[in-house]
Amino acid sequence: PQIVMVLSMILLRESASWRSWAVGIAGLGCIVLLLQPQVPATLRGTLLSLAMATSFALYIVLTRVLREESTVANLFYTAIGVLLPLSLWLPSFWSPLSLRGGLLMALVGCLGFALLWLLDLAMELISPAAVAPLLYAQVFWSIILQGLARGA
């Protein structure tokens, strides 16, 4: 969320309110206390984590830039932008899926599509800096769903 707020300021010239910054910092603190993340063993792990976070933040901010375009078109080009490069790499590690694995993969794809659709709609209506602190909710839902999946 902090990367989204900074990129919104730089690329969109949209400033985040002090409340958004406060909620973002409080959310980060809660996540650190809750998950107690370990320091990555390598510099590569740290850089890859930062690259992933920056990539998602750029996706959010650039979605706001393209808010005049159709949501379906944005999602289509996002999917193609991921599918084409990964299709070249996929044969090196792909193995056939079981029926259960295929159904789970389809479920993850459908849920991911729905969530990206909702995120794109949110970017049409409001600044990414205002939505950014809400992104911490995904961590809480992930913990709840993992507990349910394990039968806790």
PDB file of N, CA and C in Angstrom, residues 7 9 20-22 32 40 49 55 60 83 97 107 109-110 115 133 138 146 148:
ATOM      1  N   LEU A   7       3.583   5.907  -5.668  1.00  0.00           N
ATOM      2  CA  LEU A   7       3.438   5.936  -7.130  1.00  0.00           C
ATOM      3  C   LEU A   7       2.264   6.806  -7.564  1.00  0.00           C
ATOM      4  N   MET A   9       1.337   9.516  -6.104  1.00  0.00           N
ATOM      5  CA  MET A   9       1.829  10.891  -6.022  1.00  0.00           C
ATOM      6  C   MET A   9       2.720  11.222  -7.207  1.00  0.00           C
ATOM      7  N   SER A  20      -4.936   8.339   5.143  1.00  0.00           N
ATOM      8  CA  SER A  20      -4.531   7.167   4.351  1.00  0.00           C
ATOM      9  C   SER A  20      -3.139   6.702   4.756  1.00  0.00           C
ATOM     10  N   TRP A  21      -2.226   7.658   4.935  1.00  0.00           N
ATOM     11  CA  TRP A  21      -0.881   7.295   5.373  1.00  0.00           C
ATOM     12  C   TRP A  21      -0.919   6.646   6.758  1.00  0.00           C
ATOM     13  N   ALA A  22      -1.712   7.212   7.654  1.00  0.00           N
ATOM     14  CA  ALA A  22      -1.799   6.660   9.014  1.00  0.00           C
ATOM     15  C   ALA A  22      -2.366   5.250   9.003  1.00  0.00           C
ATOM     16  N   VAL A  32       2.961  -6.918  10.310  1.00  0.00           N
ATOM     17  CA  VAL A  32       4.268  -7.350  10.824  1.00  0.00           C
ATOM     18  C   VAL A  32       4.094  -8.068  12.157  1.00  0.00           C
ATOM     19  N   PRO A  40      14.553 -12.341   4.656  1.00  0.00           N
ATOM     20  CA  PRO A  40      14.946 -13.279   3.606  1.00  0.00           C
ATOM     21  C   PRO A  40      16.418 -13.642   3.732  1.00  0.00           C
ATOM     22  N   SER A  49      10.943  -9.892  -3.818  1.00  0.00           N
ATOM     23  CA  SER A  49       9.758  -9.465  -3.063  1.00  0.00           C
ATOM     24  C   SER A  49       9.419  -8.007  -3.355  1.00  0.00           C
ATOM     25  N   SER A  55       5.524  -4.211  -8.804  1.00  0.00           N
ATOM     26  CA  SER A  55       4.775  -4.583  -9.999  1.00  0.00           C
ATOM     27  C   SER A  55       3.269  -4.491  -9.751  1.00  0.00           C
ATOM     28  N   ILE A  60      -1.931  -1.315 -10.168  1.00  0.00           N
ATOM     29  CA  ILE A  60      -3.038  -0.553  -9.585  1.00  0.00           C
ATOM     30  C   ILE A  60      -3.032   0.888 -10.101  1.00  0.00           C
ATOM     31  N   LEU A  83       0.152 -14.186 -19.814  1.00  0.00           N
ATOM     32  CA  LEU A  83       0.064 -15.480 -20.480  1.00  0.00           C
ATOM     33  C   LEU A  83       1.179 -15.706 -21.499  1.00  0.00           C
ATOM     34  N   LEU A  97      -2.439 -32.143 -14.413  1.00  0.00           N
ATOM     35  CA  LEU A  97      -3.167 -31.910 -13.168  1.00  0.00           C
ATOM     36  C   LEU A  97      -4.174 -33.023 -12.919  1.00  0.00           C
ATOM     37  N   LEU A 107     -10.837 -22.424  -9.951  1.00  0.00           N
ATOM     38  CA  LEU A 107     -11.429 -21.596  -8.895  1.00  0.00           C
ATOM     39  C   LEU A 107     -10.553 -20.387  -8.585  1.00  0.00           C
ATOM     40  N   GLY A 109      -8.422 -18.998 -10.574  1.00  0.00           N
ATOM     41  CA  GLY A 109      -8.492 -18.110 -11.724  1.00  0.00           C
ATOM     42  C   GLY A 109      -9.764 -17.277 -11.733  1.00  0.00           C
ATOM     43  N   CYS A 110     -10.897 -17.913 -11.447  1.00  0.00           N
ATOM     44  CA  CYS A 110     -12.182 -17.185 -11.438  1.00  0.00           C
ATOM     45  C   CYS A 110     -12.222 -16.154 -10.310  1.00  0.00           C
ATOM     46  N   LEU A 115     -11.789 -10.500  -8.469  1.00  0.00           N
ATOM     47  CA  LEU A 115     -11.164  -9.502  -7.605  1.00  0.00           C
ATOM     48  C   LEU A 115     -10.464  -8.410  -8.410  1.00  0.00           C
ATOM     49  N   PRO A 133      -4.690   1.476   1.515  1.00  0.00           N
ATOM     50  CA  PRO A 133      -4.679   0.856   2.847  1.00  0.00           C
ATOM     51  C   PRO A 133      -5.607  -0.353   2.971  1.00  0.00           C
ATOM     52  N   GLN A 138      -6.427  -8.304   2.302  1.00  0.00           N
ATOM     53  CA  GLN A 138      -6.158  -9.584   1.655  1.00  0.00           C
ATOM     54  C   GLN A 138      -5.337 -10.506   2.550  1.00  0.00           C
ATOM     55  N   GLN A 146      -6.956 -19.914   5.058  1.00  0.00           N
ATOM     56  CA  GLN A 146      -6.012 -21.003   5.362  1.00  0.00           C
ATOM     57  C   GLN A 146      -6.471 -21.782   6.581  1.00  0.00           C
ATOM     58  N   LEU A 148      -9.588 -22.129   7.595  1.00  0.00           N
ATOM     59  CA  LEU A 148     -10.737 -22.927   7.182  1.00  0.00           C
ATOM     60  C   LEU A 148     -10.321 -24.144   6.367  1.00  0.00           C
TER      61      LEU A 148
END
